[in-house]
Coordinates of C-alpha atoms in Angstrom, one line a residue:
M1 CA 48.7 -24.4 58.8
S2 CA 45.3 -24.7 57.1
T3 CA 42.7 -22.1 56.4
E4 CA 39.0 -22.9 56.4
S5 CA 37.4 -22.2 53.1
Y6 CA 33.7 -22.0 52.2
R7 CA 31.9 -22.2 48.9
T8 CA 30.4 -19.0 47.5
L9 CA 26.7 -18.9 48.5
P10 CA 23.9 -18.3 46.0
S11 CA 21.6 -15.3 46.5
V12 CA 19.3 -17.5 48.5
A13 CA 20.8 -20.6 50.2
P14 CA 18.7 -23.6 51.2
F15 CA 18.6 -23.4 55.0
S16 CA 16.2 -24.1 57.8
L17 CA 15.7 -23.4 61.5
F18 CA 12.8 -25.8 61.7
S19 CA 13.1 -29.3 63.1
S20 CA 10.5 -32.0 62.3
R21 CA 9.3 -31.4 65.9
D22 CA 8.7 -27.7 65.2
I23 CA 6.6 -28.6 62.2
E24 CA 4.6 -31.2 64.2
L25 CA 3.9 -28.7 67.0
F26 CA 3.1 -25.9 64.5
Q27 CA 0.5 -28.1 62.7
A28 CA -0.9 -29.3 66.0
G29 CA -1.6 -25.8 67.2
T30 CA 0.7 -26.1 70.2
H31 CA 3.9 -24.5 69.1
E32 CA 4.7 -21.8 71.8
R33 CA 7.7 -20.1 70.3
L34 CA 7.3 -19.7 66.6
Y35 CA 9.0 -16.3 66.8
E36 CA 12.3 -18.2 67.2
K37 CA 11.7 -19.8 63.8
F38 CA 9.5 -17.6 61.6
G39 CA 10.4 -14.0 60.5
A40 CA 13.9 -12.7 59.9
H41 CA 16.8 -14.0 62.0
F42 CA 20.5 -12.9 61.8
L43 CA 22.9 -15.8 61.7
E44 CA 26.1 -17.0 60.1
Y45 CA 26.0 -19.8 57.5
E46 CA 29.1 -21.3 55.9
G47 CA 31.2 -18.3 57.0
E48 CA 28.8 -15.8 55.6
K49 CA 26.7 -13.4 57.8
G50 CA 23.2 -12.7 56.7
T51 CA 19.5 -13.2 57.4
Y52 CA 17.3 -16.3 57.4
F53 CA 13.7 -15.7 56.3
A54 CA 10.7 -18.0 56.9
V55 CA 7.1 -17.3 56.1
W56 CA 3.9 -19.4 56.1
A57 CA 2.1 -19.1 52.8
P58 CA 0.5 -22.5 52.2
N59 CA -1.3 -21.6 49.0
A60 CA 1.4 -19.6 47.3
A61 CA 2.9 -20.6 44.0
Y62 CA 6.0 -18.3 44.4
V63 CA 7.5 -16.4 47.3
S64 CA 10.4 -14.0 47.3
V65 CA 12.0 -11.5 49.7
T66 CA 12.0 -8.0 48.2
G67 CA 13.6 -5.1 50.0
D68 CA 16.0 -2.2 50.0
F69 CA 18.9 -4.7 49.8
N70 CA 17.9 -5.8 46.3
E71 CA 16.2 -2.6 45.1
W72 CA 12.8 -4.2 45.7
D73 CA 13.4 -6.8 43.0
R74 CA 10.8 -9.5 43.0
Y75 CA 12.8 -12.3 41.4
T76 CA 16.4 -12.2 42.7
H77 CA 15.7 -13.7 46.2
T78 CA 13.3 -16.5 45.8
L79 CA 12.5 -18.6 48.9
F80 CA 12.3 -22.4 48.9
P81 CA 9.1 -24.2 49.8
R82 CA 9.7 -26.9 52.4
W83 CA 9.4 -30.5 51.2
D84 CA 7.0 -31.5 54.0
H85 CA 3.9 -29.7 52.7
S86 CA 3.9 -27.4 55.8
G87 CA 3.3 -24.3 53.6
I88 CA 6.5 -22.8 54.9
W89 CA 8.9 -20.9 52.5
E90 CA 12.4 -20.2 53.7
G91 CA 16.0 -19.5 52.8
F92 CA 19.2 -17.7 54.0
I93 CA 20.1 -14.5 52.2
P94 CA 23.7 -13.4 52.7
K95 CA 24.7 -9.9 53.6
V96 CA 21.2 -8.7 54.7
K97 CA 21.9 -6.6 57.8
K98 CA 20.0 -5.2 60.8
G99 CA 17.7 -2.4 59.8
S100 CA 17.0 -3.6 56.3
L101 CA 13.5 -2.9 54.9
Y102 CA 11.7 -5.9 53.4
K103 CA 8.4 -7.4 52.3
Y104 CA 7.4 -10.8 50.9
F105 CA 6.3 -10.8 47.3
I106 CA 3.8 -13.6 46.9
R107 CA 2.2 -14.9 43.8
S108 CA -0.9 -17.0 44.5
R109 CA -1.9 -20.1 42.6
S110 CA -4.5 -18.0 40.8
G111 CA -1.8 -15.6 39.6
E112 CA -2.6 -12.8 42.0
E113 CA 0.4 -10.8 43.1
L114 CA 0.7 -9.5 46.7
F115 CA 3.3 -7.5 48.7
K116 CA 3.0 -8.5 52.4
G117 CA 4.7 -7.4 55.5
D118 CA 6.2 -10.1 57.7
P119 CA 3.6 -11.5 60.3
F120 CA 6.6 -12.2 62.6
A121 CA 8.4 -8.9 62.0
L122 CA 9.9 -7.5 65.2
Y123 CA 9.8 -3.9 63.9
W124 CA 8.0 -2.0 61.2
E125 CA 8.3 1.3 59.3
L126 CA 6.4 4.3 60.7
R127 CA 3.0 4.5 59.1
P128 CA 1.9 5.3 56.4
K129 CA 4.9 3.3 55.2
T130 CA 4.3 -0.5 55.5
A131 CA 7.6 -2.4 55.2
S132 CA 9.0 -4.7 57.8
I133 CA 12.4 -4.1 59.3
T134 CA 15.0 -6.7 60.1
W135 CA 15.8 -6.4 63.8
E136 CA 17.1 -8.1 66.9
L137 CA 15.8 -8.0 70.5
D138 CA 19.0 -7.6 72.3
Y139 CA 18.5 -5.7 75.6
K140 CA 20.1 -5.9 79.0
W141 CA 17.2 -6.0 81.5
K142 CA 17.6 -4.3 84.9
D143 CA 14.3 -5.5 86.5
K144 CA 15.7 -8.7 88.2
Q145 CA 14.4 -7.6 91.6
W146 CA 10.8 -7.1 90.3
M147 CA 10.8 -10.3 88.3
A148 CA 11.9 -12.3 91.4
K149 CA 9.1 -10.8 93.5
R150 CA 6.3 -10.0 91.1
A151 CA 4.3 -13.1 92.0
A152 CA 3.2 -11.2 95.2
H153 CA 2.4 -8.0 93.2
N154 CA 0.3 -9.9 90.6
S155 CA -1.4 -12.2 93.0
L156 CA -5.2 -12.4 93.2
Q157 CA -4.9 -11.7 97.0
S158 CA -3.0 -8.5 96.4
P159 CA -4.2 -5.0 95.6
F160 CA -4.6 -4.6 91.8
T161 CA -5.4 -1.0 90.7
V162 CA -4.8 -0.3 87.0
Y163 CA -4.4 2.9 85.1
E164 CA -5.4 2.4 81.5
V165 CA -3.3 4.5 79.1
H166 CA -3.2 5.3 75.3
L167 CA 0.4 6.1 74.8
G168 CA -0.1 8.6 72.0
S169 CA -2.7 10.8 73.7
W170 CA -1.9 10.9 77.4
R171 CA 0.4 13.8 76.6
R172 CA 1.6 15.2 73.3
P173 CA 4.5 17.5 72.4
D174 CA 1.8 19.6 70.5
P175 CA -1.8 18.8 71.4
N176 CA -2.9 20.2 68.0
D177 CA -0.5 18.1 65.9
H178 CA -1.5 14.4 65.9
E179 CA 1.5 13.5 63.7
V180 CA 4.0 14.2 66.4
F181 CA 4.5 11.9 69.4
Y182 CA 6.6 11.7 72.4
T183 CA 9.1 8.7 72.4
Y184 CA 8.7 5.7 74.7
K185 CA 11.4 7.3 76.9
E186 CA 9.8 10.7 76.9
I187 CA 6.4 9.1 77.8
T188 CA 8.1 7.1 80.5
D189 CA 9.7 10.1 82.0
R190 CA 6.3 11.8 82.4
L191 CA 4.0 8.8 83.0
L192 CA 6.0 6.8 85.4
P193 CA 6.2 9.4 88.3
Y194 CA 2.6 10.3 87.7
V195 CA 1.3 6.7 88.0
K196 CA 3.5 6.2 91.1
E197 CA 2.3 9.4 92.7
M198 CA -1.4 8.5 92.0
G199 CA -1.0 5.1 93.8
F200 CA -1.8 2.7 90.9
T201 CA -0.2 -0.7 91.1
H202 CA -0.3 -1.4 87.4
V203 CA -0.6 0.4 84.0
E204 CA -2.5 -1.2 81.2
L205 CA -1.4 -0.1 77.7
M206 CA -3.9 0.0 75.0
P207 CA -2.6 -2.2 72.1
V208 CA 1.0 -1.3 71.1
G209 CA 1.3 -3.9 68.3
E210 CA 2.0 -2.2 65.0
H211 CA -1.1 -0.9 63.3
P212 CA -1.6 1.3 60.2
F213 CA -4.6 3.5 61.4
D214 CA -4.3 5.7 64.4
G215 CA -8.1 5.8 64.7
S216 CA -8.2 2.1 65.5
W217 CA -6.4 2.9 68.8
G218 CA -4.2 -0.1 68.1
Y219 CA -7.1 -2.7 68.0
Q220 CA -6.6 -3.3 64.2
Q221 CA -3.1 -4.7 64.1
T222 CA -0.8 -5.8 61.2
G223 CA 2.3 -6.3 63.2
Y224 CA 1.5 -8.7 66.1
Y225 CA 5.1 -9.2 67.1
A226 CA 6.3 -5.5 66.9
P227 CA 5.7 -2.6 69.3
T228 CA 4.6 0.3 67.2
S229 CA 7.4 2.5 65.8
R230 CA 5.3 5.6 66.5
Y231 CA 7.2 6.0 69.7
G232 CA 10.6 4.3 69.0
S233 CA 12.2 0.9 68.7
P234 CA 11.5 -2.4 70.3
Q235 CA 14.4 -1.8 72.7
D236 CA 12.8 1.6 73.6
F237 CA 9.6 -0.2 74.6
M238 CA 11.6 -2.7 76.6
A239 CA 13.2 0.1 78.5
M240 CA 9.8 1.5 79.2
V241 CA 8.6 -1.7 80.8
D242 CA 11.9 -2.0 82.6
A243 CA 11.6 1.4 84.1
F244 CA 8.1 0.7 85.4
H245 CA 9.3 -2.5 87.0
Q246 CA 12.2 -0.8 88.7
E247 CA 9.7 1.5 90.4
G248 CA 7.5 -1.4 91.5
I249 CA 4.7 -0.9 88.9
G250 CA 3.4 -3.8 86.8
V251 CA 2.7 -3.4 83.1
L252 CA -0.3 -5.1 81.4
L253 CA -0.8 -5.2 77.6
D254 CA -4.1 -5.0 75.8
W255 CA -3.9 -8.0 73.5
V256 CA -6.2 -8.6 70.4
P257 CA -6.5 -12.2 69.3
S258 CA -10.0 -11.6 68.0
H259 CA -9.7 -9.7 64.7
F260 CA -7.4 -7.9 62.3
P261 CA -7.8 -5.4 59.4
Y262 CA -8.0 -5.9 55.7
D263 CA -5.0 -3.7 54.8
A264 CA -3.2 -5.0 51.8
H265 CA 0.1 -5.5 53.6
G266 CA -1.4 -7.3 56.6
L267 CA -2.7 -10.8 57.4
Y268 CA -5.9 -10.7 55.3
R269 CA -5.8 -13.1 52.4
F270 CA -2.1 -13.4 53.1
D271 CA -1.2 -15.7 50.1
G272 CA -4.3 -14.9 48.0
S273 CA -6.4 -17.3 50.0
H274 CA -7.9 -17.2 53.5
V275 CA -4.9 -18.2 55.6
Y276 CA -5.4 -16.5 59.0
E277 CA -9.1 -15.8 58.7
S278 CA -12.0 -18.2 58.1
A279 CA -13.2 -18.3 54.5
D280 CA -16.8 -18.5 55.7
T281 CA -17.8 -14.8 56.3
R282 CA -20.3 -16.0 59.0
K283 CA -17.2 -16.9 61.0
G284 CA -14.5 -14.9 59.4
F285 CA -15.9 -11.4 59.0
H286 CA -16.7 -9.0 61.9
P287 CA -19.6 -6.7 61.1
D288 CA -19.0 -4.4 64.0
W289 CA -15.4 -3.5 63.2
N290 CA -15.3 -4.2 59.5
S291 CA -12.4 -6.6 60.1
Y292 CA -11.6 -10.3 59.9
I293 CA -11.7 -12.9 62.5
F294 CA -8.9 -15.4 63.2
N295 CA -9.7 -19.0 62.1
Y296 CA -9.5 -20.8 65.5
S297 CA -10.1 -24.2 63.8
R298 CA -6.8 -23.9 61.9
N299 CA -4.0 -25.2 64.1
E300 CA -1.3 -23.1 62.5
V301 CA -3.3 -20.0 63.4
K302 CA -3.6 -21.2 67.0
S303 CA 0.2 -21.7 67.1
F304 CA 0.6 -18.1 65.7
L305 CA -1.6 -16.6 68.5
L306 CA -0.3 -18.8 71.3
S307 CA 3.3 -17.9 70.4
N308 CA 2.4 -14.3 70.2
A309 CA 0.9 -14.2 73.8
I310 CA 4.0 -16.0 75.1
Y311 CA 6.3 -13.7 73.1
W312 CA 5.1 -10.5 74.8
L313 CA 5.4 -12.1 78.3
E314 CA 8.8 -13.6 77.6
K315 CA 10.6 -11.0 75.5
Y316 CA 9.0 -7.9 77.0
H317 CA 8.6 -9.0 80.6
L318 CA 5.0 -8.0 80.7
D319 CA 3.0 -8.8 83.8
G320 CA -0.2 -9.9 82.1
L321 CA -2.5 -9.7 79.1
R322 CA -5.9 -8.1 79.0
V323 CA -7.6 -10.1 76.2
D324 CA -9.9 -8.0 74.1
A325 CA -13.3 -8.9 72.8
V326 CA -13.5 -12.4 74.3
A327 CA -17.3 -12.4 73.9
S328 CA -17.0 -12.0 70.1
M329 CA -14.6 -14.9 70.0
I330 CA -16.6 -17.4 71.9
H331 CA -20.1 -16.7 70.5
L332 CA -20.9 -17.5 66.9
D333 CA -23.9 -15.2 66.9
Y334 CA -22.1 -12.2 68.4
S335 CA -23.6 -9.1 66.8
R336 CA -25.2 -11.2 64.1
E337 CA -28.8 -11.4 63.0
A338 CA -30.6 -14.7 62.7
G339 CA -29.4 -16.5 59.6
A340 CA -26.0 -14.7 59.6
W341 CA -24.4 -17.3 61.7
E342 CA -24.1 -21.1 61.7
P343 CA -24.6 -23.2 64.9
N344 CA -21.8 -25.5 66.1
E345 CA -21.9 -29.2 65.6
F346 CA -24.2 -29.6 68.7
G347 CA -26.6 -26.9 67.5
G348 CA -25.3 -24.3 70.0
R349 CA -24.1 -20.7 69.6
E350 CA -20.6 -21.3 71.2
N351 CA -17.5 -21.2 69.0
L352 CA -16.0 -24.4 70.3
D353 CA -12.7 -23.9 68.5
A354 CA -12.2 -20.5 70.0
I355 CA -13.1 -21.8 73.5
N356 CA -10.6 -24.6 73.2
F357 CA -8.0 -22.2 72.0
L358 CA -8.5 -19.9 75.0
K359 CA -8.4 -22.8 77.5
H360 CA -5.2 -24.0 76.1
L361 CA -3.8 -20.5 75.9
N362 CA -4.5 -19.8 79.6
E363 CA -3.2 -23.3 80.7
R364 CA 0.1 -22.6 78.9
I365 CA 0.5 -19.0 80.1
Y366 CA 0.0 -20.0 83.7
A367 CA 2.3 -23.0 83.4
L368 CA 5.1 -20.9 81.9
F369 CA 4.4 -17.6 83.7
P370 CA 2.6 -18.4 86.9
D371 CA 3.4 -14.9 88.3
T372 CA 1.4 -13.1 85.5
Q373 CA -2.4 -12.6 84.9
T374 CA -4.7 -12.9 82.0
I375 CA -7.8 -10.7 82.1
A376 CA -10.8 -11.2 79.9
E377 CA -13.0 -8.5 78.5
E378 CA -16.1 -10.6 78.3
S379 CA -19.5 -9.0 78.4
T380 CA -21.9 -11.9 78.7
S381 CA -22.8 -14.3 81.5
F382 CA -20.8 -17.1 79.9
Y383 CA -19.9 -19.7 82.6
G384 CA -16.5 -19.8 84.3
V385 CA -14.5 -17.2 82.3
S386 CA -12.1 -16.9 85.3
K387 CA -12.6 -20.5 86.6
P388 CA -9.8 -23.1 86.1
T389 CA -10.1 -25.2 83.0
F390 CA -10.3 -28.4 85.1
L391 CA -13.6 -27.0 86.4
G392 CA -14.9 -26.4 82.9
G393 CA -13.8 -22.7 82.9
L394 CA -11.8 -20.7 80.3
G395 CA -8.9 -20.4 82.7
F396 CA -8.5 -16.6 82.8
G397 CA -7.2 -15.0 86.0
M398 CA -9.8 -12.2 86.0
K399 CA -12.8 -11.0 84.0
W400 CA -14.0 -7.4 83.5
M401 CA -17.3 -6.8 85.4
M402 CA -19.2 -5.2 82.6
G403 CA -22.6 -5.7 84.3
W404 CA -21.4 -3.7 87.3
M405 CA -20.1 -0.9 85.0
N406 CA -23.3 -0.6 83.0
D407 CA -25.7 -0.8 86.1
T408 CA -23.6 1.6 88.2
L409 CA -23.2 4.3 85.5
D410 CA -26.9 4.0 84.7
F411 CA -27.8 4.4 88.4
F412 CA -25.5 7.4 88.9
K413 CA -27.1 9.2 85.9
K414 CA -30.4 9.2 87.7
D415 CA -31.6 12.2 89.7
P416 CA -30.4 11.5 93.3
L417 CA -34.0 12.0 94.6
H418 CA -35.2 9.2 92.4
R419 CA -32.5 6.8 93.2
K420 CA -34.5 5.1 96.0
W421 CA -36.7 3.6 93.3
H422 CA -33.6 2.1 91.6
Q423 CA -31.5 0.8 94.5
D424 CA -31.9 -2.8 93.5
Q425 CA -30.1 -1.9 90.3
F426 CA -27.2 -0.6 92.4
T427 CA -27.0 -3.5 94.8
F428 CA -27.5 -6.3 92.2
S429 CA -23.8 -6.6 91.5
I430 CA -23.2 -8.2 94.9
A431 CA -25.6 -11.0 93.9
Y432 CA -23.1 -12.3 91.4
A433 CA -19.8 -10.5 92.5
F434 CA -18.2 -13.8 93.6
S435 CA -19.2 -15.9 90.6
E436 CA -16.0 -14.8 88.8
N437 CA -12.7 -13.0 89.7
F438 CA -14.0 -9.7 88.7
M439 CA -12.1 -6.5 87.7
L440 CA -14.2 -3.3 88.0
P441 CA -13.6 -1.3 84.8
L442 CA -14.2 2.3 83.9
S443 CA -12.4 2.1 80.6
H444 CA -11.9 4.1 77.5
D445 CA -15.1 2.6 76.0
E446 CA -17.2 4.7 78.4
V447 CA -15.9 8.0 77.3
V448 CA -16.0 7.8 73.5
H449 CA -18.6 7.7 70.7
G450 CA -21.0 10.3 72.2
K451 CA -21.1 8.6 75.6
S452 CA -19.7 11.8 77.3
P453 CA -16.9 11.9 79.9
L454 CA -17.7 10.5 83.3
I455 CA -18.1 13.9 85.0
Y456 CA -20.9 14.8 82.6
K457 CA -22.7 11.5 83.2
M458 CA -23.3 12.8 86.7
P459 CA -26.5 14.8 87.5
G460 CA -26.8 18.1 89.3
D461 CA -24.9 21.3 89.4
D462 CA -21.1 21.5 89.2
W463 CA -20.6 20.7 92.9
Q464 CA -22.9 17.8 92.7
K465 CA -21.3 16.4 89.6
F466 CA -17.9 16.2 91.4
A467 CA -19.5 14.9 94.6
N468 CA -21.3 12.2 92.6
L469 CA -18.0 11.2 90.9
R470 CA -16.1 11.0 94.1
L471 CA -18.9 9.0 95.6
L472 CA -18.7 6.6 92.6
Y473 CA -15.0 6.2 93.0
G474 CA -15.4 5.6 96.8
Y475 CA -17.9 2.9 96.0
M476 CA -15.8 1.4 93.2
F477 CA -12.7 1.1 95.3
T478 CA -14.5 -0.4 98.3
H479 CA -16.6 -2.9 96.2
P480 CA -15.1 -6.4 95.9
G481 CA -12.8 -6.9 92.9
T482 CA -9.8 -5.3 91.3
K483 CA -10.0 -1.8 89.7
L484 CA -9.3 -0.2 86.4
L485 CA -9.6 3.5 85.6
F486 CA -9.0 5.1 82.2
M487 CA -6.6 8.1 81.9
G488 CA -8.3 11.4 82.5
D489 CA -11.1 9.9 84.7
E490 CA -8.9 10.5 87.7
F491 CA -9.3 14.3 87.5
G492 CA -12.6 14.7 85.7
Q493 CA -11.7 15.1 82.1
T494 CA -14.5 17.3 80.6
Q495 CA -14.1 16.2 76.9
E496 CA -14.6 12.8 75.4
W497 CA -11.3 11.1 74.8
N498 CA -9.7 12.1 71.5
Y499 CA -6.8 10.0 70.3
K500 CA -5.6 12.9 68.1
S501 CA -5.0 15.3 71.0
E502 CA -4.1 14.9 74.7
L503 CA -5.9 15.1 78.1
N504 CA -7.0 18.5 79.3
W505 CA -4.3 18.9 82.0
N506 CA -5.1 22.5 82.4
L507 CA -8.2 21.5 84.2
L508 CA -6.0 20.8 87.3
E509 CA -5.8 24.6 87.7
H510 CA -9.4 24.3 89.1
P511 CA -10.0 23.2 92.7
T512 CA -12.8 20.9 91.7
H513 CA -10.6 18.8 89.4
K514 CA -7.6 19.0 91.7
G515 CA -9.8 17.8 94.6
L516 CA -11.1 14.9 92.5
Q517 CA -7.5 13.9 91.6
Q518 CA -6.5 14.1 95.3
F519 CA -9.4 11.8 96.2
V520 CA -8.4 9.2 93.6
K521 CA -4.9 9.4 95.0
D522 CA -6.2 8.8 98.5
V523 CA -8.7 6.1 97.6
N524 CA -5.9 4.2 95.8
K525 CA -3.8 4.5 98.9
L526 CA -6.7 3.2 101.0
Y527 CA -7.3 0.2 98.7
T528 CA -3.6 -0.7 98.6
S529 CA -3.0 -0.3 102.3
Q530 CA -6.1 -1.9 103.8
P531 CA -6.0 -5.7 103.6
A532 CA -9.8 -5.9 104.1
L533 CA -10.2 -4.4 100.6
Y534 CA -8.0 -6.9 98.7
E535 CA -7.3 -10.1 100.7
K536 CA -10.8 -11.5 100.1
Q537 CA -11.7 -9.4 97.0
F538 CA -13.0 -12.5 95.2
D539 CA -14.5 -14.2 98.2
Y540 CA -18.0 -13.7 99.6
H541 CA -16.6 -14.0 103.1
G542 CA -15.0 -10.6 102.5
F543 CA -18.3 -8.7 102.2
E544 CA -21.3 -8.2 104.4
W545 CA -24.3 -5.8 104.0
V546 CA -24.9 -3.7 107.1
N547 CA -27.7 -1.5 105.8
V548 CA -29.4 -2.2 102.5
T549 CA -33.1 -1.3 103.3
D550 CA -33.0 2.4 103.9
Y551 CA -34.6 3.2 100.6
D552 CA -36.1 6.6 101.7
N553 CA -32.7 8.1 102.6
S554 CA -30.7 6.1 99.9
V555 CA -28.0 5.3 102.4
L556 CA -26.2 2.0 102.1
A557 CA -23.6 0.4 104.3
Y558 CA -21.4 -2.7 104.1
M559 CA -18.4 -4.3 105.8
R560 CA -15.3 -5.4 104.0
K561 CA -13.3 -8.1 105.7
G562 CA -9.7 -9.4 105.5
V563 CA -8.0 -12.4 107.0
N564 CA -7.7 -10.7 110.4
E565 CA -10.9 -9.5 112.1
K566 CA -9.2 -6.3 113.3
D567 CA -8.7 -5.2 109.6
Q568 CA -12.5 -5.0 108.9
L569 CA -13.8 -1.7 107.4
L570 CA -17.3 -0.2 107.5
V571 CA -18.3 1.7 104.3
V572 CA -21.2 4.1 104.2
L573 CA -22.6 5.6 101.0
N574 CA -25.2 8.5 100.8
M575 CA -26.7 8.6 97.3
T576 CA -28.6 11.9 97.9
P577 CA -27.5 15.5 98.6
M578 CA -29.3 15.4 102.0
V579 CA -27.0 15.4 105.0
Q580 CA -27.8 12.7 107.5
E581 CA -26.9 13.8 111.1
D582 CA -26.8 11.2 113.9
Y583 CA -27.3 8.4 111.5
L584 CA -27.7 5.1 113.3
L585 CA -25.9 1.9 112.1
G586 CA -25.7 -1.5 113.7
V587 CA -22.3 -3.0 114.3
P588 CA -21.3 -6.5 115.6
A589 CA -19.1 -5.6 118.5
A590 CA -18.3 -3.0 121.1
G591 CA -15.4 -0.7 120.4
V592 CA -14.2 2.6 118.9
W593 CA -14.4 3.4 115.3
K594 CA -12.5 6.1 113.4
E595 CA -13.2 7.7 110.0
I596 CA -10.2 7.0 107.7
L597 CA -11.7 8.4 104.4
N598 CA -14.5 10.8 103.6
S599 CA -15.2 11.9 100.0
D600 CA -16.8 15.1 101.4
D601 CA -13.5 16.3 103.0
P602 CA -12.8 20.0 102.0
R603 CA -9.4 18.9 100.6
Y604 CA -11.4 17.1 97.8
Y605 CA -13.6 20.2 97.3
G606 CA -16.3 18.6 99.5
S607 CA -18.6 20.5 101.9
G608 CA -16.8 19.3 105.0
V609 CA -19.4 17.0 106.6
V610 CA -16.9 14.7 108.4
N611 CA -16.6 12.6 111.5
T612 CA -13.8 13.8 113.7
G613 CA -12.4 12.1 116.7
A614 CA -13.5 8.7 118.1
I615 CA -16.9 7.2 117.4
T616 CA -17.8 4.9 120.3
T617 CA -20.4 2.1 120.1
Q618 CA -23.5 2.0 122.2
Q619 CA -25.0 -1.2 123.4
Q620 CA -28.3 -1.1 121.5
A621 CA -29.8 -3.8 119.3
Y622 CA -30.3 -2.5 115.8
N623 CA -30.6 -4.1 112.4
G624 CA -29.7 -7.5 113.8
K625 CA -26.6 -6.2 115.6
D626 CA -26.0 -5.8 119.3
Y627 CA -24.3 -2.4 119.1
T628 CA -24.8 0.9 117.3
I629 CA -22.8 3.9 116.2
K630 CA -24.0 7.4 115.3
L631 CA -22.5 9.1 112.2
R632 CA -22.6 12.2 110.2
V633 CA -23.3 11.0 106.7
P634 CA -22.2 13.6 104.1
P635 CA -24.2 14.6 101.0
L636 CA -23.4 12.5 98.0
G637 CA -20.6 11.1 100.1
A638 CA -18.7 7.9 100.8
I639 CA -17.1 7.4 104.2
V640 CA -14.8 4.5 105.3
L641 CA -14.4 3.7 109.0
K642 CA -12.0 1.3 110.8
Q643 CA -12.2 0.0 114.3
E644 CA -9.4 1.1 116.5

């Protein structure tokens, strides 16, 4: 009988998880799963359990792991530089267990000493503490049914209505104490039934990657591979996504591959040199956000970001990524004065490295996860953001329709009696609505920094403000494209969004706010149940103007069409507070129409100008059509009719 014996391991044993192929892909910018190699990984080596650490610090002279397991000693656990000049430092440290705090101590070649968190850490200490935590991602998922069928839910031919949420400020245990949060589970218990009741198909979470400053709303991240510990552990976040999936609701994540903060423990000057950011401040520094821009010309950085996107989709079962600030990534002159940027090699303003990165990113995401979506926040007229890469596009699934949002809000701010002079501004969106796969956003950006909440962007007295906002939502949900609404907008939040507090839920005691909330619930139900509103939402065959020339009355009408002709809907909008009785509209065929939604219904706190019963066509040529119908068109109202 023999017993297996092992040598006594040193404090750091030479060990590697990297193959030569890993290094090759890492340096080519195409490694898709760096999180399986970098960071802290529990394993057994020569009979000893412990943790393998690996970090990229190409210009470091010395790297060690310091943590609570060695009393934060800088010199007892020195990592080994790889022989292949990859810039990777690694080693196996015996007896380091799950839940240990650690940082990398890095001495640069110039002698500068730095304490850095792990860029690949799965979990971090709660701010203001900044250490990384050794962790595992073990979790038993229960969303098999959703994952098997989610291709239909996330399809471009399916209804896609998104509720944008900031987890810390949707609700709080104490609205006056911004240091106390609900946990992921407590948020889920409250948020999930609400989202389901309101009829949204997806939630979009503002960035959850670990970030040191609450006021960045998550957009200035230091922990790209870790859900923030403000609300719990990585497994708690997994359970949140799992719960939404089990109830048939998709989860999108706001993802930030554009910039990161200069906090001492973060990515900035990681080894005393510009590792993740460009050394040239014309490319590497972001003047708007006082942050640093990823160096898209460096292949190792591209591998870091590509792996990160895939990590969230693979490990957390997310249904898509809304990619933040794409315009700032692809334009060298974004928010820069003349002379503060350098043209590309062809003399243009496009950041060719960033464009190539995004194309490759989308190609790989859709190859690996064809049942997910990537959605670009891109505010310019850059060609083909949501076109396939083989057609010269960036390859995103959808693009935020920022032009629609700006023009529409500007139009609605105008006195209704003056709107007839500005109707072209309102109708312009249809001229380019099918040039991209557009998502119509009314996001957090529209209710911060002095822009006022949506309800106070509307003109008129209290009743008119709510009527205008219901009209806006009626228009938004019947306009071609998918939808996104920021939390609080659904019930007419009266204060600008404040990340330190919570939404004013007490407003729902008032019939005006309760009525608006009910309308959003019903318009969501309309959008998700009527194929004409989503089957051809990116196809010009799904839209037809019926009445676009009645400037004096500011009444507009259009058809929305699905695959089947019987599904078509007629939408009528009245932009003024003047009721239109016996309003004549041309329709293409004989039949009976019925009103299926009216924003002026008393249950929404409307004035009750509705169309009851059957509306029968008359044979009369009008506006190029052979038949007409007569309608009551409500003040500041949106009505939707369907042929029986």
